[in-house]
Amino acid sequence: MSCAFPDGPGGPRNWGNFAAYQSGPAFAMYSSAMRANCEKFEQFLATPGLHGALQSIDQYFAAHGDEYTDIKTFVNDFVTPYLSIMNGYGGPDMGQMQVVDLAVIFDLQLAHFTKPGIGWSQFSSGSSSWVQAMAQAAKAALDLQIMTDVTVLSVATNPTTGKVSVAWGSKGPVVVDEFDKVILTTDMWTNANLLGGANNSTYWNQLYSKYLDKPPVPPQGPPPDPKTAKWNLMQGACYIHTDASMLAPSLRPLQQETLQFNAYFAGRPDGSYDIAKTFTTYILKNLLPDDQAQHADGLYLTMYGYIPGPGDKQPAPETTIKVSKNWIHGHWVASFLDGPKQTTHLMQGLGRFSYPGQLNTNVYFAGNNVVIDSEDGALVSAMAIADYAFGIPYPLPALLKHPLEYAAAIAVYTGLYKVMFPGHAPMFV
């Protein structure tokens, strides 16, 4: 990764976690003092101890800041970019994130200040190939119809029959049909809009209003107040484009990083930067294997943790290939597995076990919001719902031959399953 900041009196202010971006006039901020800070912090993350791990990041620096050289620069220009990327681009949340959140990703070698992170999995043809493969497998096994480019308008359970009515529309008239079970994989704000209609008032009043924010919420309406929101999610925007000017000027000729945290265009008059106006751009050719990189040459993915408006640096319209301005997401780090995720099981329809007071809605919740906000979390949540709602055991252990892969798969799945369904264990093949 690289990090770019507004130019200072001495010229460009950038650094990267690989050798090519750690020396020379464009990377002067990666000084010997800052490297020593990075090494000290990484050493602490390797063995924080139980008490240290449960501190927030700002509590740690409040207690140990005097042990670092120029702590303000280190926190603002080295630690904060990592926290911003982890929190959805634009918000460090140092008071909420715990040391354990950083310790885990550094311990797994996913992230480093001093060298490239390792262990990131990638799809050789992009993540869409994974979705396509699952769709093809489902079609081969089931009499299945898959509809795309369709907008779901409402979901409602009939209290008498238990059937779930779904209304959707595309470019034609609205279609309404009934299903035995419905699984929602959309974010919890969207779920509130789908389930909060007048045709579902019985279950909204008796159940969903306890656990979901009152509709309408984005993209139909303003976000809930973060102080009172049941789901404190974030809004953002994503652009796939060909506009290299989204990269910091001094780094455009290089483009050796996979992703660039960019605060260059978020400068303040005093020389600092506004974290809320930063964004991250992925250089897509560097995400792909060498034999496929040429197909993505000149393509970029820019992700904002806010909705950019007039005056914000954005890709030129003529360079934009695809844009999504209603990206709603949460945090993907370990300490955010509590809160509303601990009560989502009480919204689930009945399954192979039940909880006191559960209602037989035949509506189920999967997707990354119910566990970790990542593609991995979304897939695990889907397999958990297959187990709970349909009695289908977890398939991967039978396919994994390497003992470490087997152990890791079991541990991750079991841990996240118990987040979704406290007090219960999954079934295995």
Coordinates of C-alpha atoms in Angstrom, one line a residue:
M1 CA 0.0 0.0 0.0
S2 CA 1.0 3.6 -0.3
C3 CA -0.1 6.8 1.6
A4 CA -0.1 10.2 0.0
F5 CA -0.5 13.5 1.8
P6 CA -0.6 17.2 0.9
D7 CA 2.8 18.5 -0.2
G8 CA 4.8 20.2 2.5
P9 CA 7.6 22.8 2.5
G10 CA 10.1 20.1 1.6
G11 CA 8.0 18.7 -1.3
P12 CA 5.9 15.5 -1.6
R13 CA 4.9 13.7 1.6
N14 CA 4.3 10.0 0.9
W15 CA 5.3 6.6 2.1
G16 CA 4.7 2.9 1.3
N17 CA 5.1 -0.4 3.0
F18 CA 7.6 -1.7 0.4
A19 CA 11.2 -0.8 -0.3
A20 CA 10.6 1.2 -3.5
Y21 CA 8.4 3.7 -1.7
Q22 CA 10.6 4.2 1.4
S23 CA 13.5 6.3 0.1
G24 CA 14.0 9.2 -2.3
P25 CA 12.6 12.7 -2.5
A26 CA 9.0 11.6 -2.9
F27 CA 9.2 9.5 0.3
A28 CA 11.1 11.6 2.7
M29 CA 8.5 11.2 5.4
Y30 CA 9.6 7.5 5.7
S31 CA 12.6 8.6 7.9
S32 CA 14.7 6.5 10.2
A33 CA 12.7 7.9 13.1
M34 CA 9.3 6.9 11.5
R35 CA 10.6 3.5 10.6
A36 CA 11.7 3.0 14.2
N37 CA 8.2 4.0 15.3
C38 CA 6.7 1.5 12.9
E39 CA 8.9 -1.3 14.2
K40 CA 8.1 -0.4 17.8
F41 CA 4.4 -0.4 17.2
E42 CA 4.5 -3.7 15.2
Q43 CA 6.5 -5.2 18.1
F44 CA 3.7 -4.2 20.5
L45 CA 1.0 -5.6 18.2
A46 CA 2.8 -8.9 18.2
T47 CA 2.5 -9.3 22.0
P48 CA 0.0 -6.8 23.4
G49 CA -1.2 -9.0 26.2
L50 CA -4.9 -9.4 27.2
H51 CA -5.2 -5.9 28.8
G52 CA -3.3 -4.2 26.0
A53 CA -5.3 -5.9 23.3
L54 CA -8.6 -4.7 24.7
Q55 CA -7.5 -1.1 24.8
S56 CA -8.8 1.3 22.1
I57 CA -6.1 2.6 19.8
D58 CA -6.3 6.1 21.2
Q59 CA -6.1 4.8 24.8
Y60 CA -2.8 3.0 23.9
F61 CA -1.3 6.1 22.4
A62 CA -2.5 8.3 25.3
A63 CA -0.6 6.0 27.6
H64 CA 2.5 5.4 25.5
G65 CA 2.8 8.4 23.1
D66 CA 5.9 9.7 24.9
E67 CA 7.7 6.5 23.8
Y68 CA 7.5 7.5 20.1
T69 CA 9.3 10.1 18.1
D70 CA 7.0 12.8 16.8
I71 CA 3.9 10.9 17.8
K72 CA 1.5 13.3 16.1
T73 CA 3.0 12.6 12.6
F74 CA 3.2 8.9 13.3
V75 CA -0.5 8.6 14.4
N76 CA -1.9 11.0 11.7
D77 CA 0.2 9.8 8.7
F78 CA 1.0 6.1 9.5
V79 CA -1.6 4.6 11.9
T80 CA -4.7 6.6 10.7
P81 CA -4.5 5.4 7.1
Y82 CA -4.6 1.8 8.1
L83 CA -7.6 2.5 10.4
S84 CA -9.3 4.5 7.7
I85 CA -9.0 1.6 5.2
M86 CA -10.3 -0.9 7.8
N87 CA -13.2 1.3 8.7
G88 CA -14.5 1.9 5.2
Y89 CA -12.3 4.8 3.9
G90 CA -12.5 8.1 5.6
G91 CA -13.0 7.3 9.3
P92 CA -10.3 6.1 11.7
D93 CA -12.5 5.6 14.8
M94 CA -9.5 5.3 17.1
G95 CA -11.8 5.5 20.1
Q96 CA -13.8 2.6 19.0
M97 CA -11.3 0.2 17.4
Q98 CA -9.4 -2.0 19.8
V99 CA -5.7 -2.9 19.6
V100 CA -6.8 -6.5 18.9
D101 CA -8.3 -5.4 15.6
L102 CA -4.9 -4.3 14.3
A103 CA -3.0 -7.0 16.1
V104 CA -5.0 -9.7 14.3
I105 CA -4.3 -8.4 10.8
F106 CA -0.7 -7.7 11.6
D107 CA -0.2 -11.2 13.2
L108 CA -1.7 -12.8 10.2
Q109 CA 0.8 -10.9 8.0
L110 CA -2.0 -9.2 6.1
A111 CA -0.7 -5.8 7.0
H112 CA 2.7 -4.2 7.8
F113 CA 4.2 -0.8 8.0
T114 CA 7.7 -2.0 7.1
K115 CA 7.1 -4.6 4.4
P116 CA 4.3 -5.7 2.1
G117 CA 1.4 -7.7 3.7
I118 CA 1.0 -11.3 2.5
G119 CA -1.8 -13.8 2.5
W120 CA -4.5 -11.9 0.6
S121 CA -6.4 -14.3 -1.5
Q122 CA -7.5 -13.2 -5.0
F123 CA -9.8 -14.5 -7.7
S124 CA -7.9 -15.0 -10.9
S125 CA -10.8 -13.6 -12.9
G126 CA -12.1 -11.2 -10.3
S127 CA -14.6 -11.8 -7.5
S128 CA -17.5 -11.9 -10.1
S129 CA -16.1 -15.3 -11.2
W130 CA -16.9 -16.7 -7.7
V131 CA -20.5 -15.4 -8.0
Q132 CA -20.9 -16.9 -11.5
A133 CA -19.5 -20.2 -10.4
M134 CA -22.0 -20.5 -7.5
A135 CA -24.9 -19.5 -9.8
Q136 CA -23.9 -22.2 -12.4
A137 CA -23.6 -24.8 -9.6
A138 CA -27.0 -23.9 -8.3
K139 CA -28.6 -24.0 -11.8
A140 CA -27.1 -27.5 -12.3
A141 CA -28.5 -28.8 -9.0
L142 CA -31.8 -27.1 -8.9
D143 CA -34.7 -26.0 -11.1
L144 CA -33.6 -22.4 -10.5
Q145 CA -34.4 -19.0 -12.0
I146 CA -31.9 -16.2 -11.4
M147 CA -33.0 -12.7 -12.2
T148 CA -30.6 -9.8 -12.4
D149 CA -31.2 -6.0 -12.9
V150 CA -34.4 -6.3 -10.7
T151 CA -35.3 -4.1 -7.8
V152 CA -37.1 -5.7 -4.9
L153 CA -39.7 -3.3 -3.5
S154 CA -41.1 -5.0 -0.4
V155 CA -41.0 -8.3 1.6
A156 CA -44.0 -9.3 3.8
T157 CA -45.0 -12.4 5.7
N158 CA -48.7 -13.4 5.7
P159 CA -49.5 -14.0 9.4
T160 CA -52.2 -16.6 8.5
T161 CA -50.4 -18.7 5.9
G162 CA -46.7 -18.0 6.7
K163 CA -46.0 -17.4 3.1
V164 CA -43.7 -14.6 2.2
S165 CA -44.8 -12.1 -0.4
V166 CA -42.1 -10.4 -2.5
A167 CA -42.8 -7.5 -4.8
W168 CA -40.2 -6.5 -7.4
G169 CA -40.0 -4.5 -10.6
S170 CA -37.5 -3.8 -13.3
K171 CA -38.3 -2.0 -16.5
G172 CA -41.8 -3.5 -16.6
P173 CA -44.7 -3.7 -14.2
V174 CA -44.4 -4.7 -10.6
V175 CA -44.5 -8.4 -10.0
V176 CA -45.7 -9.9 -6.7
D177 CA -45.2 -13.6 -5.8
E178 CA -45.2 -15.8 -2.7
F179 CA -42.4 -18.0 -1.4
D180 CA -42.0 -20.5 1.4
K181 CA -38.8 -18.9 2.6
V182 CA -36.9 -15.7 1.8
I183 CA -33.3 -14.9 2.6
L184 CA -32.2 -11.3 2.7
T185 CA -28.6 -10.6 2.0
T186 CA -28.9 -6.9 1.7
D187 CA -27.6 -4.4 4.4
M188 CA -29.8 -3.8 7.5
W189 CA -30.9 -0.3 6.4
T190 CA -32.2 -1.8 3.1
N191 CA -33.8 -4.6 5.1
A192 CA -35.7 -2.1 7.1
N193 CA -37.1 -0.5 4.0
L194 CA -38.1 -3.8 2.6
L195 CA -39.7 -5.1 5.7
G196 CA -41.2 -1.8 7.0
G197 CA -44.0 -1.4 4.6
A198 CA -47.7 -1.2 5.5
N199 CA -48.3 -4.7 4.2
N200 CA -45.9 -6.1 6.8
S201 CA -47.1 -4.0 9.8
T202 CA -47.8 -7.0 12.0
Y203 CA -44.3 -8.3 12.0
W204 CA -42.7 -4.8 11.9
N205 CA -44.6 -3.8 15.0
Q206 CA -44.1 -7.1 16.9
L207 CA -40.5 -7.9 15.8
Y208 CA -38.4 -6.0 13.3
S209 CA -38.9 -2.5 15.0
K210 CA -37.0 -3.8 18.0
Y211 CA -33.9 -4.6 15.9
L212 CA -33.9 -2.5 12.8
D213 CA -33.8 1.3 12.3
K214 CA -37.1 3.0 11.3
P215 CA -37.6 3.2 7.5
P216 CA -37.0 5.0 5.3
V217 CA -33.2 5.0 5.6
P218 CA -30.6 5.4 2.8
P219 CA -30.8 5.4 -0.1
Q220 CA -34.4 6.5 0.2
G221 CA -33.9 8.8 3.2
P222 CA -31.3 10.3 5.6
P223 CA -29.2 8.0 7.7
P224 CA -30.2 7.4 11.3
D225 CA -28.6 9.4 14.1
P226 CA -25.3 7.5 14.9
K227 CA -26.0 8.1 18.6
T228 CA -29.3 6.3 18.5
A229 CA -29.0 4.0 15.4
K230 CA -29.6 0.3 16.0
W231 CA -27.2 -0.3 13.0
N232 CA -24.5 2.4 12.8
L233 CA -23.6 1.7 9.2
M234 CA -21.8 3.9 6.8
Q235 CA -22.5 5.3 3.4
G236 CA -20.0 5.4 0.6
A237 CA -19.4 5.5 -3.1
C238 CA -17.4 3.4 -5.5
Y239 CA -16.1 4.3 -9.0
I240 CA -14.5 2.1 -11.6
H241 CA -12.7 4.5 -14.0
T242 CA -9.6 5.3 -16.0
D243 CA -8.7 8.7 -14.5
A244 CA -5.1 8.5 -13.3
S245 CA -5.5 12.0 -11.8
M246 CA -7.2 10.3 -8.8
L247 CA -3.7 9.3 -7.7
A248 CA -1.4 11.7 -5.9
P249 CA 0.6 13.7 -8.5
S250 CA 4.1 12.5 -7.4
L251 CA 3.0 8.8 -7.5
R252 CA 1.2 8.7 -10.8
P253 CA 4.3 7.9 -12.8
L254 CA 5.1 5.0 -10.5
Q255 CA 1.9 3.0 -9.8
Q256 CA 3.7 0.2 -8.1
E257 CA 1.3 -0.1 -5.1
T258 CA -1.9 -2.2 -5.0
L259 CA -3.9 0.5 -3.2
Q260 CA -3.2 4.1 -2.4
F261 CA -4.7 5.9 0.6
N262 CA -5.0 9.4 -0.7
A263 CA -5.1 12.5 1.5
Y264 CA -3.4 14.7 -1.1
F265 CA -6.7 16.4 -2.1
A266 CA -8.0 16.7 1.5
G267 CA -5.5 19.3 2.7
R268 CA -6.3 22.0 5.2
P269 CA -4.7 25.5 5.2
D270 CA -2.5 24.6 8.2
G271 CA -0.9 21.7 6.3
S272 CA -2.8 18.9 7.9
Y273 CA -5.6 16.9 6.2
D274 CA -9.2 16.2 6.7
I275 CA -9.6 12.4 7.2
A276 CA -13.3 12.6 6.2
K277 CA -12.3 13.8 2.7
T278 CA -9.8 11.1 2.0
F279 CA -10.4 8.1 -0.3
T280 CA -8.6 5.0 -1.5
T281 CA -7.8 4.0 -5.0
Y282 CA -6.9 0.5 -6.1
I283 CA -4.7 0.0 -9.2
L284 CA -6.4 -3.0 -10.7
K285 CA -3.6 -4.3 -12.8
N286 CA -1.6 -4.8 -9.6
L287 CA -4.4 -6.9 -8.1
L288 CA -4.3 -9.5 -10.8
P289 CA -1.8 -12.3 -11.6
D290 CA 0.9 -11.3 -14.1
D291 CA -0.7 -13.2 -17.0
Q292 CA -3.9 -11.2 -16.6
A293 CA -2.6 -7.8 -15.4
Q294 CA -2.5 -6.4 -19.0
H295 CA -6.3 -6.7 -19.2
A296 CA -6.7 -4.2 -16.3
D297 CA -4.0 -1.8 -17.3
G298 CA -5.3 1.8 -16.8
L299 CA -8.2 0.7 -14.7
Y300 CA -8.8 2.0 -11.2
L301 CA -11.3 1.5 -8.4
T302 CA -11.8 4.5 -6.1
M303 CA -13.7 4.0 -2.9
Y304 CA -15.1 6.8 -0.6
G305 CA -16.4 6.5 2.9
Y306 CA -18.8 9.3 2.1
I307 CA -20.9 10.5 -0.9
P308 CA -18.6 12.9 -2.8
G309 CA -20.2 16.2 -3.9
P310 CA -19.2 19.5 -5.5
G311 CA -15.6 20.4 -4.6
D312 CA -14.6 16.9 -3.8
K313 CA -12.0 15.2 -6.0
Q314 CA -13.9 12.7 -8.3
P315 CA -13.1 10.8 -11.5
A316 CA -13.9 12.8 -14.6
P317 CA -17.3 11.7 -15.9
E318 CA -16.0 10.7 -19.3
T319 CA -13.5 8.2 -17.6
T320 CA -16.2 6.5 -15.4
I321 CA -17.1 3.0 -16.3
K322 CA -19.3 2.1 -13.4
V323 CA -20.4 4.0 -10.3
S324 CA -22.3 3.1 -7.1
K325 CA -23.3 5.9 -4.8
N326 CA -25.4 3.9 -2.4
W327 CA -22.7 1.6 -1.0
I328 CA -23.8 0.9 2.6
H329 CA -21.5 -1.0 4.8
G330 CA -20.2 -1.6 8.3
H331 CA -16.9 -2.5 10.0
W332 CA -15.1 -5.7 9.3
V333 CA -12.8 -6.0 12.3
A334 CA -13.3 -8.3 15.2
S335 CA -14.4 -5.8 17.9
F336 CA -17.5 -5.0 15.8
L337 CA -18.9 -8.5 16.1
D338 CA -20.9 -7.3 19.1
G339 CA -23.7 -4.8 19.3
P340 CA -26.7 -5.5 17.0
K341 CA -25.0 -8.6 15.5
Q342 CA -25.5 -10.3 18.9
T343 CA -29.3 -10.0 18.6
T344 CA -29.9 -10.7 14.9
H345 CA -30.7 -14.3 15.6
L346 CA -33.9 -13.1 17.3
M347 CA -35.1 -11.7 13.9
Q348 CA -34.4 -15.0 12.1
G349 CA -37.4 -17.2 11.0
L350 CA -37.6 -20.6 12.7
G351 CA -35.0 -23.1 11.8
R352 CA -33.6 -26.4 13.0
F353 CA -33.5 -24.9 16.5
S354 CA -35.3 -21.9 18.0
Y355 CA -35.0 -19.2 20.7
P356 CA -37.7 -18.1 23.2
G357 CA -40.1 -15.7 21.6
Q358 CA -39.1 -16.3 18.0
L359 CA -41.8 -15.7 15.4
N360 CA -42.4 -17.9 12.4
T361 CA -41.7 -15.3 9.7
N362 CA -39.9 -17.6 7.2
V363 CA -37.6 -14.6 6.6
Y364 CA -33.9 -15.1 7.2
F365 CA -30.9 -12.7 7.3
A366 CA -27.5 -13.4 5.8
G367 CA -24.9 -11.2 4.2
N368 CA -21.8 -9.4 5.6
N369 CA -23.8 -7.2 8.1
V370 CA -24.6 -10.2 10.3
V371 CA -21.0 -11.2 10.7
I372 CA -17.8 -9.6 9.3
D373 CA -18.2 -7.0 6.6
S374 CA -16.3 -8.7 3.8
E375 CA -16.9 -11.2 1.0
D376 CA -15.6 -14.0 3.3
G377 CA -18.2 -13.1 6.0
A378 CA -21.0 -13.0 3.4
L379 CA -20.1 -16.5 2.2
V380 CA -19.9 -17.9 5.7
S381 CA -23.2 -16.3 6.6
A382 CA -24.9 -18.0 3.6
M383 CA -23.6 -21.4 4.6
A384 CA -24.8 -20.8 8.2
I385 CA -28.3 -20.0 6.9
A386 CA -28.2 -23.1 4.7
D387 CA -27.5 -25.1 7.9
Y388 CA -30.1 -23.3 10.1
A389 CA -33.0 -22.8 7.7
F390 CA -32.6 -25.8 5.3
G391 CA -30.6 -28.4 7.3
I392 CA -27.7 -28.5 4.8
P393 CA -24.4 -29.2 6.6
Y394 CA -21.2 -27.3 6.0
P395 CA -19.5 -28.8 2.9
L396 CA -15.9 -27.7 3.0
P397 CA -14.2 -30.0 5.5
A398 CA -14.7 -33.0 3.2
L399 CA -13.0 -31.1 0.4
L400 CA -10.0 -29.7 2.4
K401 CA -7.1 -32.2 2.5
H402 CA -4.4 -30.0 4.2
P403 CA -4.7 -30.2 8.0
L404 CA -4.0 -26.5 8.5
E405 CA -6.6 -25.5 5.9
Y406 CA -9.1 -27.9 7.5
A407 CA -8.5 -26.4 11.0
A408 CA -8.7 -22.8 9.8
A409 CA -11.9 -23.5 7.9
I410 CA -13.5 -25.1 10.9
A411 CA -12.4 -22.4 13.3
V412 CA -13.6 -19.5 11.2
Y413 CA -16.9 -21.1 10.3
T414 CA -17.7 -22.2 13.9
G415 CA -16.7 -18.9 15.4
L416 CA -18.9 -16.9 13.0
Y417 CA -21.7 -19.4 13.2
K418 CA -21.9 -18.8 17.0
V419 CA -22.1 -15.1 16.4
M420 CA -25.1 -15.6 14.2
F421 CA -26.6 -18.3 16.4
P422 CA -25.4 -18.0 20.0
G423 CA -25.4 -21.3 22.0
H424 CA -25.5 -23.6 19.0
A425 CA -22.9 -25.3 16.9
P426 CA -23.0 -26.0 13.1
M427 CA -23.4 -29.3 11.4
F428 CA -20.6 -30.8 9.3
V429 CA -20.5 -33.3 6.5

